[in-house]
Amino acid sequence: MTKPLVLNLSEVSADDVALVGGKCASLGELFRELTSKGVRAVDGFSTTSEAYNMLLNIGGLRKKLISLLKNLDVDDLDELARVGSEARALMLETPFPQEIEDAIIKAYDELGNRIGKKNFAVAVRSSATAEDLPDASFAGQQDTILNVVGDRNLIKACHECYASLWTDRAISYRTAKGFDHFDVALSIGIQPMVRSDIACSGVMFTLDTESGFREAVVINGAWGLGEAVVQGMATPDEWNVFKPTLKKGFRPIITRKLGVKEVKMVFADDGTGTQVRDVVPSQRNRFCLAGFEVLQLAEWACAIEDHYSARAGHHQPMDIEWAKDGVTGELFILQARPETVHAQKKQNYIETYKLSDNHGAPLVTGVAVGEKIGHGNVHVLLDPDKLRTFKEGDILVTDMTDPAWEPIMKRASAIVTNRGGRTCHSAIISRELGLPCIVGTENATEILKTGTDATVSCAEGERGNIYYGKVDFKVERRVITEERRPNTQVMMNVGDPDRAFAASMYPNDGVGLARLEFIINNNIGVHPMALVNYPNLRNRQDIEEISSRIGEEDPKEFFVRKLAEGIAKIAAAFYPKPVIVRMSDFKSNEYARLIGGAEYEPEEENPMLGFRGASRYYDDRYRAGFRLECLALQRVREDMGLVNVKAMIPFCRTVEEGEKVIALMAEYGLVQGENELEIYAMCELPANVVFADEFLKVFDGYSIGSNDLTQLALGLDRDSQMVAHLFDERNGAVEKMVAMAIEAAIRNGKKIGICGQAPSDYPEFAEFLVEKGINSISLNPDTVIQTTHTILEMENRLKGKKTAK
């Protein structure tokens, strides 16, 4: 039976990779199977590998290519360029067999009949039979040609697509992955263009691209055609959506970041092909998608992942391209392929890079890709024709990369680009190569100079930094075992939302302390009362700084949204385990440092013992600010469905004060006991210990704040070097207070934990806590594994002692 040269996508499934290539098999699967599940995919057709093989048999083309590629060293960039150029020329000089042309044109006409159009624009997508495999994406190795109109232009574009199987990058990639060049055939997918040139488009992954956290959908988008995002021409907007509560009907957009969106790719003025234009400021300063559209895309991403996971028989993260049609306003899924970087990782350890403090201010900052550190000599390279000048171990600094750069990217110690986001070409290839990469710096090629020794750090959170010189760093590797959990819960102290996904990979029982101060300081930066009263502030500079931060957003909504997103990212990382969020505990001198803060803060002789904690919340000088904190927590729990979030009140001096705060929280929508809401108190004052029975009638539990309890029990200023040698949680007076608090909690049937480093610093203190029956110990992530081992050993010893008795 003669094999077909062309198939409609409705005739193709994911099993047809050998026939139509990985991409077209995926397109067919999307159109055939997922449209019935509500996913809006695009119709089209595909040539088959039979057509490609027919072309190779014309005029001895296959033999010529085999001869040309014999003994090629892909690391010799000059030779690679020569062979690639000659191979492409051979493909383009070989005429299409008439029957292939006829089959393509006939399918084009039939597609036009199905969609009710003639002479319409299509996308011509390459699809290799070794593409979109679980262990090799081949993404971007062959060409995609957009806005192709008419029969002759379509045939020309298909010819160019076939030739792109022999680009330098494709030859190099196949060699690196161990594929025989002639075991790989090329098919071509043809689909009507979605008019995203007058709307927006982008890429999404069904996991966090940096940490590998699998319960998030990461969506990137920018104005115009998606190639601008994929190639890193534009730094895109970004959203994170939490899958588990999305599937329950909530609206869990846990982060959103506005991208610069410098340029957009649109249809060319002459009616065929594309061109790049600058984005006007009004578009740069607003998100390219509305919230409901983000949620729709995330729901489709979940449906696609579930479908492919069921087919694979295991969890299969996906890499998906989407577009919005500017004419109809509809969203479309353009293609979906297996994610290949994190899906292949089966390591039983966590690797942490730590930069020393011996460095100056960063020379350049941008978006960190991965969590590694690298150093080397800077090599600013803007001309792809000069790739051969790049030396092994240099830091590649450029405007952006595309697949043509890949032969030298694997030689780099790190990669830095002016443009791009977490899903651009530079980011994807850096992850695949295991390199530190910083994208979207805007000015790296201007600031950094070739030959300068520099360090590229992606180990400091979401922002990546480039420092002058060789900065020392260390790599810690902690093995994760499947041993049983101790009876004493081991929780974590997590303040930085950007580190939450990675921290959740450690064995843990949740978060015992999530501080709001970090989020307010780093993600908001403005005093809450300044936002409540904006623009009616005394300081003109404060007004201008706040205006530049909030843009057109309501100032109070800016605070609530930013705080809610920070809390939500931590809560999502550890869901459904408990995440105890301590309401703000800035001292007045710390609050004063925020933008607009000086106008609202008193000057105190001893802020450590002054206007802080619970006493601020009901005071008229901060009450409206506390309301914003409560609204943020309410949004996380009710809108996003993250009911694992619990609240904790710090520095509560009296029982009456606790009652007053809980009543105020109820007034602001946080009702104790409603929707599983628990409200804890920090046990950090002698009064909290002496009146523990009374406090625990008001609160659902205690978390011992060992720092404040130690300084107040011993009468020390913990910030004073003069008496620092006396500060010791193991002091008998402190231990007696801790024991009294634990006994009171047990007596009242309430939970009690401790948040501080003393249990990890002093094993004997940890043993004391375990022996007294504490419910949980909350630690910094880097000490969790070792302290868990220690606690298990202690519990076994204590069990042995009891048995001996």
Short mmCIF file of N, CA and C in Angstrom, two decimals, residues 626-743:
data_model
loop_
_atom_site.label_atom_id
_atom_site.label_comp_id
_atom_site.label_asym_id
_atom_site.label_seq_id
_atom_site.Cartn_x
_atom_site.Cartn_y
_atom_site.Cartn_z
N PHE A 626 -2.99 47.36 59.02
CA PHE A 626 -3.27 45.98 59.42
C PHE A 626 -4.44 45.42 58.62
N ARG A 627 -5.41 46.27 58.34
CA ARG A 627 -6.55 45.83 57.51
C ARG A 627 -6.05 45.31 56.16
N LEU A 628 -5.09 45.97 55.55
CA LEU A 628 -4.55 45.52 54.27
C LEU A 628 -3.87 44.16 54.41
N GLU A 629 -3.15 43.96 55.52
CA GLU A 629 -2.52 42.65 55.76
C GLU A 629 -3.59 41.56 55.83
N CYS A 630 -4.68 41.84 56.54
CA CYS A 630 -5.75 40.86 56.68
C CYS A 630 -6.42 40.58 55.33
N LEU A 631 -6.64 41.61 54.54
CA LEU A 631 -7.26 41.42 53.22
C LEU A 631 -6.38 40.55 52.33
N ALA A 632 -5.06 40.72 52.44
CA ALA A 632 -4.14 39.88 51.66
C ALA A 632 -4.25 38.42 52.08
N LEU A 633 -4.27 38.18 53.38
CA LEU A 633 -4.40 36.81 53.88
C LEU A 633 -5.74 36.20 53.47
N GLN A 634 -6.79 37.01 53.54
CA GLN A 634 -8.12 36.54 53.14
C GLN A 634 -8.13 36.17 51.65
N ARG A 635 -7.48 36.95 50.83
CA ARG A 635 -7.43 36.65 49.39
C ARG A 635 -6.73 35.32 49.13
N VAL A 636 -5.64 35.10 49.83
CA VAL A 636 -4.89 33.86 49.65
C VAL A 636 -5.76 32.66 50.01
N ARG A 637 -6.48 32.76 51.10
CA ARG A 637 -7.28 31.63 51.58
C ARG A 637 -8.57 31.45 50.78
N GLU A 638 -9.27 32.54 50.50
CA GLU A 638 -10.60 32.41 49.91
C GLU A 638 -10.60 32.47 48.38
N ASP A 639 -9.83 33.37 47.78
CA ASP A 639 -9.81 33.46 46.32
C ASP A 639 -8.91 32.39 45.70
N MET A 640 -7.78 32.11 46.37
CA MET A 640 -6.82 31.17 45.81
C MET A 640 -6.98 29.76 46.37
N GLY A 641 -7.78 29.61 47.42
CA GLY A 641 -8.05 28.28 47.97
C GLY A 641 -6.94 27.71 48.82
N LEU A 642 -6.01 28.54 49.26
CA LEU A 642 -4.87 28.05 50.04
C LEU A 642 -5.20 28.12 51.53
N VAL A 643 -6.09 27.24 51.95
CA VAL A 643 -6.56 27.24 53.34
C VAL A 643 -5.55 26.61 54.29
N ASN A 644 -4.42 26.18 53.76
CA ASN A 644 -3.35 25.70 54.64
C ASN A 644 -2.64 26.85 55.34
N VAL A 645 -2.98 28.09 54.96
CA VAL A 645 -2.38 29.26 55.60
C VAL A 645 -3.03 29.52 56.95
N LYS A 646 -2.21 29.62 57.98
CA LYS A 646 -2.64 29.97 59.33
C LYS A 646 -2.03 31.32 59.68
N ALA A 647 -2.64 32.04 60.60
CA ALA A 647 -2.12 33.35 61.00
C ALA A 647 -1.44 33.26 62.36
N MET A 648 -0.46 34.11 62.58
CA MET A 648 0.22 34.14 63.88
C MET A 648 0.46 35.60 64.31
N ILE A 649 0.18 35.89 65.56
CA ILE A 649 0.28 37.25 66.09
C ILE A 649 1.56 37.36 66.93
N PRO A 650 2.43 38.31 66.60
CA PRO A 650 3.68 38.46 67.36
C PRO A 650 3.54 39.47 68.51
N PHE A 651 4.38 39.31 69.49
CA PHE A 651 4.58 40.29 70.59
C PHE A 651 3.25 40.76 71.18
N CYS A 652 2.46 39.78 71.57
CA CYS A 652 1.15 40.06 72.17
C CYS A 652 1.34 40.14 73.69
N ARG A 653 1.19 41.33 74.24
CA ARG A 653 1.60 41.57 75.63
C ARG A 653 0.57 41.13 76.67
N THR A 654 -0.73 41.20 76.31
CA THR A 654 -1.76 40.84 77.29
C THR A 654 -2.82 39.98 76.63
N VAL A 655 -3.56 39.26 77.45
CA VAL A 655 -4.65 38.43 76.94
C VAL A 655 -5.71 39.31 76.29
N GLU A 656 -5.99 40.45 76.93
CA GLU A 656 -7.00 41.37 76.38
C GLU A 656 -6.58 41.89 75.01
N GLU A 657 -5.28 42.13 74.85
CA GLU A 657 -4.77 42.58 73.55
C GLU A 657 -4.99 41.50 72.50
N GLY A 658 -4.78 40.25 72.87
CA GLY A 658 -5.02 39.14 71.94
C GLY A 658 -6.47 39.07 71.52
N GLU A 659 -7.37 39.22 72.47
CA GLU A 659 -8.81 39.19 72.16
C GLU A 659 -9.19 40.34 71.23
N LYS A 660 -8.59 41.50 71.48
CA LYS A 660 -8.89 42.67 70.66
C LYS A 660 -8.42 42.46 69.21
N VAL A 661 -7.24 41.86 69.03
CA VAL A 661 -6.71 41.62 67.68
C VAL A 661 -7.54 40.58 66.93
N ILE A 662 -7.94 39.52 67.62
CA ILE A 662 -8.74 38.48 66.97
C ILE A 662 -10.10 39.04 66.55
N ALA A 663 -10.69 39.90 67.36
CA ALA A 663 -11.96 40.53 67.00
C ALA A 663 -11.78 41.44 65.79
N LEU A 664 -10.65 42.14 65.74
CA LEU A 664 -10.38 43.04 64.61
C LEU A 664 -10.17 42.23 63.33
N MET A 665 -9.49 41.11 63.43
CA MET A 665 -9.28 40.25 62.26
C MET A 665 -10.62 39.74 61.72
N ALA A 666 -11.53 39.39 62.63
CA ALA A 666 -12.86 38.94 62.21
C ALA A 666 -13.59 40.06 61.47
N GLU A 667 -13.44 41.28 61.98
CA GLU A 667 -14.05 42.44 61.32
C GLU A 667 -13.51 42.61 59.90
N TYR A 668 -12.25 42.23 59.69
CA TYR A 668 -11.62 42.35 58.37
C TYR A 668 -11.71 41.07 57.55
N GLY A 669 -12.56 40.13 57.96
CA GLY A 669 -12.83 38.95 57.13
C GLY A 669 -12.11 37.68 57.51
N LEU A 670 -11.26 37.72 58.56
CA LEU A 670 -10.53 36.53 58.99
C LEU A 670 -11.11 36.05 60.32
N VAL A 671 -12.10 35.17 60.23
CA VAL A 671 -12.82 34.71 61.41
C VAL A 671 -12.20 33.42 61.91
N GLN A 672 -11.71 33.44 63.13
CA GLN A 672 -11.08 32.26 63.73
C GLN A 672 -12.04 31.07 63.69
N GLY A 673 -11.54 29.92 63.20
CA GLY A 673 -12.35 28.71 63.12
C GLY A 673 -13.16 28.57 61.86
N GLU A 674 -13.31 29.66 61.12
CA GLU A 674 -14.08 29.61 59.88
C GLU A 674 -13.18 29.19 58.73
N ASN A 675 -13.64 28.24 57.94
CA ASN A 675 -12.85 27.74 56.81
C ASN A 675 -11.46 27.28 57.26
N GLU A 676 -11.44 26.59 58.42
CA GLU A 676 -10.23 25.98 58.97
C GLU A 676 -9.17 27.00 59.41
N LEU A 677 -9.57 28.26 59.62
CA LEU A 677 -8.58 29.27 60.02
C LEU A 677 -8.18 29.11 61.48
N GLU A 678 -6.89 28.89 61.70
CA GLU A 678 -6.33 28.87 63.04
C GLU A 678 -5.48 30.12 63.23
N ILE A 679 -5.52 30.68 64.43
CA ILE A 679 -4.72 31.86 64.76
C ILE A 679 -3.84 31.53 65.95
N TYR A 680 -2.55 31.60 65.74
CA TYR A 680 -1.57 31.29 66.78
C TYR A 680 -0.98 32.59 67.34
N ALA A 681 -0.25 32.45 68.42
CA ALA A 681 0.49 33.58 68.97
C ALA A 681 1.94 33.18 69.14
N MET A 682 2.83 34.16 68.99
CA MET A 682 4.22 33.94 69.35
C MET A 682 4.32 33.93 70.88
N CYS A 683 4.99 32.92 71.41
CA CYS A 683 5.26 32.87 72.85
C CYS A 683 6.68 33.38 73.03
N GLU A 684 6.81 34.70 73.25
CA GLU A 684 8.14 35.31 73.26
C GLU A 684 8.32 36.31 74.41
N LEU A 685 7.28 36.45 75.24
CA LEU A 685 7.35 37.34 76.39
C LEU A 685 7.16 36.52 77.66
N PRO A 686 7.80 36.87 78.74
CA PRO A 686 7.53 36.18 80.00
C PRO A 686 6.04 36.12 80.33
N ALA A 687 5.29 37.17 79.97
CA ALA A 687 3.85 37.19 80.21
C ALA A 687 3.15 36.06 79.46
N ASN A 688 3.65 35.73 78.26
CA ASN A 688 3.05 34.64 77.48
C ASN A 688 3.23 33.30 78.18
N VAL A 689 4.30 33.19 78.98
CA VAL A 689 4.56 31.94 79.70
C VAL A 689 3.76 31.90 81.00
N VAL A 690 3.84 32.98 81.75
CA VAL A 690 3.17 33.02 83.05
C VAL A 690 1.66 32.88 82.91
N PHE A 691 1.09 33.52 81.89
CA PHE A 691 -0.36 33.45 81.66
C PHE A 691 -0.68 32.56 80.45
N ALA A 692 0.11 31.51 80.24
CA ALA A 692 -0.08 30.65 79.08
C ALA A 692 -1.47 30.04 79.03
N ASP A 693 -2.00 29.60 80.16
CA ASP A 693 -3.33 28.99 80.16
C ASP A 693 -4.38 29.98 79.65
N GLU A 694 -4.25 31.23 80.07
CA GLU A 694 -5.21 32.25 79.63
C GLU A 694 -5.03 32.59 78.15
N PHE A 695 -3.78 32.76 77.73
CA PHE A 695 -3.52 33.06 76.31
C PHE A 695 -4.02 31.93 75.41
N LEU A 696 -3.84 30.70 75.84
CA LEU A 696 -4.20 29.54 74.99
C LEU A 696 -5.71 29.28 74.96
N LYS A 697 -6.45 30.02 75.76
CA LYS A 697 -7.91 30.00 75.59
C LYS A 697 -8.32 30.91 74.43
N VAL A 698 -7.46 31.88 74.12
CA VAL A 698 -7.74 32.84 73.05
C VAL A 698 -7.18 32.34 71.71
N PHE A 699 -5.96 31.78 71.75
CA PHE A 699 -5.27 31.39 70.52
C PHE A 699 -5.32 29.87 70.33
N ASP A 700 -5.10 29.45 69.09
CA ASP A 700 -5.15 28.02 68.75
C ASP A 700 -3.83 27.31 69.04
N GLY A 701 -2.82 28.03 69.37
CA GLY A 701 -1.53 27.42 69.67
C GLY A 701 -0.46 28.47 69.85
N TYR A 702 0.75 28.00 70.14
CA TYR A 702 1.89 28.86 70.41
C TYR A 702 3.05 28.48 69.49
N SER A 703 3.84 29.47 69.15
CA SER A 703 5.16 29.23 68.56
C SER A 703 6.16 30.00 69.40
N ILE A 704 7.09 29.29 70.00
CA ILE A 704 8.06 29.92 70.90
C ILE A 704 9.07 30.70 70.07
N GLY A 705 9.16 32.01 70.34
CA GLY A 705 10.18 32.85 69.70
C GLY A 705 11.38 32.92 70.63
N SER A 706 12.34 32.04 70.42
CA SER A 706 13.43 31.88 71.39
C SER A 706 14.32 33.11 71.50
N ASN A 707 14.43 33.90 70.42
CA ASN A 707 15.29 35.09 70.49
C ASN A 707 14.75 36.11 71.48
N ASP A 708 13.49 36.52 71.29
CA ASP A 708 12.91 37.52 72.19
C ASP A 708 12.73 36.97 73.60
N LEU A 709 12.34 35.69 73.70
CA LEU A 709 12.14 35.11 75.03
C LEU A 709 13.45 35.08 75.81
N THR A 710 14.54 34.79 75.14
CA THR A 710 15.84 34.77 75.80
C THR A 710 16.25 36.16 76.25
N GLN A 711 16.10 37.15 75.38
CA GLN A 711 16.54 38.50 75.76
C GLN A 711 15.69 39.07 76.89
N LEU A 712 14.41 38.73 76.92
CA LEU A 712 13.54 39.28 77.96
C LEU A 712 13.64 38.50 79.27
N ALA A 713 13.91 37.20 79.16
CA ALA A 713 14.10 36.41 80.38
C ALA A 713 15.40 36.78 81.08
N LEU A 714 16.43 37.12 80.29
CA LEU A 714 17.75 37.42 80.85
C LEU A 714 18.02 38.92 80.95
N GLY A 715 17.07 39.75 80.45
CA GLY A 715 17.27 41.20 80.53
C GLY A 715 18.38 41.68 79.64
N LEU A 716 18.49 41.10 78.43
CA LEU A 716 19.56 41.44 77.49
C LEU A 716 19.01 42.20 76.29
N ASP A 717 19.81 43.09 75.75
CA ASP A 717 19.52 43.68 74.44
C ASP A 717 20.26 42.81 73.42
N ARG A 718 19.52 42.05 72.66
CA ARG A 718 20.18 41.08 71.77
C ARG A 718 20.96 41.75 70.66
N ASP A 719 20.76 43.05 70.47
CA ASP A 719 21.53 43.77 69.45
C ASP A 719 22.83 44.37 70.02
N SER A 720 23.04 44.20 71.30
CA SER A 720 24.22 44.81 71.93
C SER A 720 25.39 43.83 71.97
N GLN A 721 26.51 44.25 71.43
CA GLN A 721 27.72 43.42 71.46
C GLN A 721 28.27 43.30 72.88
N MET A 722 27.97 44.29 73.70
CA MET A 722 28.53 44.32 75.06
C MET A 722 28.09 43.12 75.89
N VAL A 723 26.85 42.64 75.65
CA VAL A 723 26.33 41.53 76.46
C VAL A 723 26.02 40.30 75.61
N ALA A 724 26.54 40.29 74.38
CA ALA A 724 26.24 39.18 73.46
C ALA A 724 26.70 37.84 74.02
N HIS A 725 27.78 37.84 74.79
CA HIS A 725 28.33 36.58 75.32
C HIS A 725 27.39 35.92 76.32
N LEU A 726 26.42 36.69 76.84
CA LEU A 726 25.48 36.14 77.82
C LEU A 726 24.21 35.58 77.17
N PHE A 727 24.07 35.84 75.87
CA PHE A 727 22.85 35.40 75.19
C PHE A 727 22.95 33.89 74.89
N ASP A 728 22.10 33.08 75.51
CA ASP A 728 22.18 31.63 75.35
C ASP A 728 20.81 31.02 75.67
N GLU A 729 20.21 30.41 74.65
CA GLU A 729 18.90 29.78 74.84
C GLU A 729 18.95 28.63 75.84
N ARG A 730 20.16 28.10 76.09
CA ARG A 730 20.30 26.95 76.99
C ARG A 730 20.38 27.36 78.45
N ASN A 731 20.34 28.67 78.70
CA ASN A 731 20.36 29.15 80.08
C ASN A 731 19.18 28.53 80.84
N GLY A 732 19.41 28.17 82.09
CA GLY A 732 18.39 27.49 82.88
C GLY A 732 17.08 28.24 82.98
N ALA A 733 17.16 29.57 83.09
CA ALA A 733 15.94 30.37 83.20
C ALA A 733 15.11 30.28 81.91
N VAL A 734 15.82 30.33 80.78
CA VAL A 734 15.13 30.25 79.49
C VAL A 734 14.51 28.86 79.31
N GLU A 735 15.29 27.84 79.62
CA GLU A 735 14.78 26.48 79.47
C GLU A 735 13.57 26.23 80.37
N LYS A 736 13.60 26.82 81.55
CA LYS A 736 12.46 26.63 82.45
C LYS A 736 11.21 27.29 81.87
N MET A 737 11.37 28.47 81.27
CA MET A 737 10.22 29.14 80.66
C MET A 737 9.69 28.34 79.47
N VAL A 738 10.61 27.81 78.64
CA VAL A 738 10.21 27.00 77.49
C VAL A 738 9.44 25.77 77.98
N ALA A 739 9.95 25.13 79.02
CA ALA A 739 9.28 23.93 79.56
C ALA A 739 7.89 24.27 80.07
N MET A 740 7.75 25.41 80.75
CA MET A 740 6.45 25.83 81.26
C MET A 740 5.45 26.06 80.12
N ALA A 741 5.92 26.66 79.04
CA ALA A 741 5.04 26.93 77.90
C ALA A 741 4.58 25.62 77.26
N ILE A 742 5.52 24.68 77.09
CA ILE A 742 5.17 23.39 76.48
C ILE A 742 4.16 22.65 77.36
N GLU A 743 4.41 22.65 78.67
CA GLU A 743 3.49 21.96 79.58
C GLU A 743 2.09 22.58 79.53
#
